[in-house]
């Protein structure tokens, strides 16, 4: 937040945290309006498994750490974040088929989640073609993004490669 010069949470309702844990990516989203921490995970929680067995105490730790951070900036919240309910968001496109595309799902979820009941982000149960398109889209955005400090090098190398293959 400091990087983007945000001095207040006023006007913000969702705060996204991409999580990478045990070779899996998913999103934890602090939902200020609903007073919840929403877990956006493309993997289905196995039947009979408790949330704590998959996500451990990470939601509570995130809420606690973000509360400490907000306090350090002088922000006083009406309700402590540690009192927020944790919920796993149900999504019809969730499946346990893919072990390699969780990063793509994570980016798509952060790009499109708005915490409304009807959330259509363009994903389906069978996502093979959609995931291929998203891999290309996100790769292109990362490579050509102004934050990419290697952008100029990549452009030079790709131009050389393009000329050499023609």
PDB file of C-alpha atoms in Angstrom, residues 108-162:
ATOM      1  CA  UNK A 108      -7.985 -14.541 -13.052  1.00  0.00           C
ATOM      2  CA  UNK A 109      -9.619 -14.559  -9.622  1.00  0.00           C
ATOM      3  CA  UNK A 110      -7.795 -11.378  -8.550  1.00  0.00           C
ATOM      4  CA  UNK A 111      -8.665  -9.738 -11.859  1.00  0.00           C
ATOM      5  CA  UNK A 112     -12.405 -10.475 -11.723  1.00  0.00           C
ATOM      6  CA  UNK A 113     -13.573 -11.110  -8.143  1.00  0.00           C
ATOM      7  CA  UNK A 114     -16.032  -8.489  -6.912  1.00  0.00           C
ATOM      8  CA  UNK A 115     -17.646 -10.314  -3.945  1.00  0.00           C
ATOM      9  CA  UNK A 116     -21.102 -10.395  -5.505  1.00  0.00           C
ATOM     10  CA  UNK A 117     -23.383 -13.445  -5.477  1.00  0.00           C
ATOM     11  CA  UNK A 118     -23.231 -13.841  -9.244  1.00  0.00           C
ATOM     12  CA  UNK A 119     -19.594 -13.944 -10.236  1.00  0.00           C
ATOM     13  CA  UNK A 120     -18.907 -14.941 -13.806  1.00  0.00           C
ATOM     14  CA  UNK A 121     -15.251 -14.675 -14.689  1.00  0.00           C
ATOM     15  CA  UNK A 122     -15.313 -16.622 -17.951  1.00  0.00           C
ATOM     16  CA  UNK A 123     -14.046 -19.879 -16.475  1.00  0.00           C
ATOM     17  CA  UNK A 124     -15.870 -23.169 -16.837  1.00  0.00           C
ATOM     18  CA  UNK A 125     -15.579 -26.713 -15.521  1.00  0.00           C
ATOM     19  CA  UNK A 126     -13.526 -27.736 -18.572  1.00  0.00           C
ATOM     20  CA  UNK A 127     -11.026 -24.896 -18.927  1.00  0.00           C
ATOM     21  CA  UNK A 128      -8.247 -26.268 -21.155  1.00  0.00           C
ATOM     22  CA  UNK A 129      -8.688 -23.797 -24.038  1.00  0.00           C
ATOM     23  CA  UNK A 130      -9.488 -20.888 -21.733  1.00  0.00           C
ATOM     24  CA  UNK A 131      -6.375 -21.590 -19.633  1.00  0.00           C
ATOM     25  CA  UNK A 132      -4.179 -21.652 -22.764  1.00  0.00           C
ATOM     26  CA  UNK A 133      -5.525 -18.235 -23.770  1.00  0.00           C
ATOM     27  CA  UNK A 134      -4.994 -16.873 -20.260  1.00  0.00           C
ATOM     28  CA  UNK A 135      -1.402 -18.188 -20.156  1.00  0.00           C
ATOM     29  CA  UNK A 136      -0.674 -16.219 -23.337  1.00  0.00           C
ATOM     30  CA  UNK A 137      -2.475 -13.107 -22.075  1.00  0.00           C
ATOM     31  CA  UNK A 138      -0.779 -13.020 -18.677  1.00  0.00           C
ATOM     32  CA  UNK A 139       2.645 -13.911 -20.075  1.00  0.00           C
ATOM     33  CA  UNK A 140       2.378 -11.063 -22.566  1.00  0.00           C
ATOM     34  CA  UNK A 141       1.271  -8.616 -19.873  1.00  0.00           C
ATOM     35  CA  UNK A 142       4.116  -9.625 -17.554  1.00  0.00           C
ATOM     36  CA  UNK A 143       6.760  -9.457 -20.272  1.00  0.00           C
ATOM     37  CA  UNK A 144       5.584  -6.118 -21.660  1.00  0.00           C
ATOM     38  CA  UNK A 145       4.666  -4.506 -18.323  1.00  0.00           C
ATOM     39  CA  UNK A 146       6.474  -1.346 -17.250  1.00  0.00           C
ATOM     40  CA  UNK A 147       7.442  -3.034 -13.955  1.00  0.00           C
ATOM     41  CA  UNK A 148       9.461  -5.660 -15.855  1.00  0.00           C
ATOM     42  CA  UNK A 149      13.035  -4.479 -15.438  1.00  0.00           C
ATOM     43  CA  UNK A 150      14.159  -6.924 -18.148  1.00  0.00           C
ATOM     44  CA  UNK A 151      11.586  -5.727 -20.690  1.00  0.00           C
ATOM     45  CA  UNK A 152      14.149  -4.077 -23.007  1.00  0.00           C
ATOM     46  CA  UNK A 153      16.375  -7.183 -22.971  1.00  0.00           C
ATOM     47  CA  UNK A 154      13.408  -9.427 -23.728  1.00  0.00           C
ATOM     48  CA  UNK A 155      12.317  -7.164 -26.603  1.00  0.00           C
ATOM     49  CA  UNK A 156      15.818  -7.206 -28.133  1.00  0.00           C
ATOM     50  CA  UNK A 157      16.127 -10.983 -27.809  1.00  0.00           C
ATOM     51  CA  UNK A 158      12.650 -11.608 -29.212  1.00  0.00           C
ATOM     52  CA  UNK A 159      13.366  -9.293 -32.174  1.00  0.00           C
ATOM     53  CA  UNK A 160      16.614 -11.142 -32.872  1.00  0.00           C
ATOM     54  CA  UNK A 161      14.818 -14.458 -32.635  1.00  0.00           C
ATOM     55  CA  UNK A 162      12.028 -13.256 -34.960  1.00  0.00           C
TER      56      UNK A 162
END
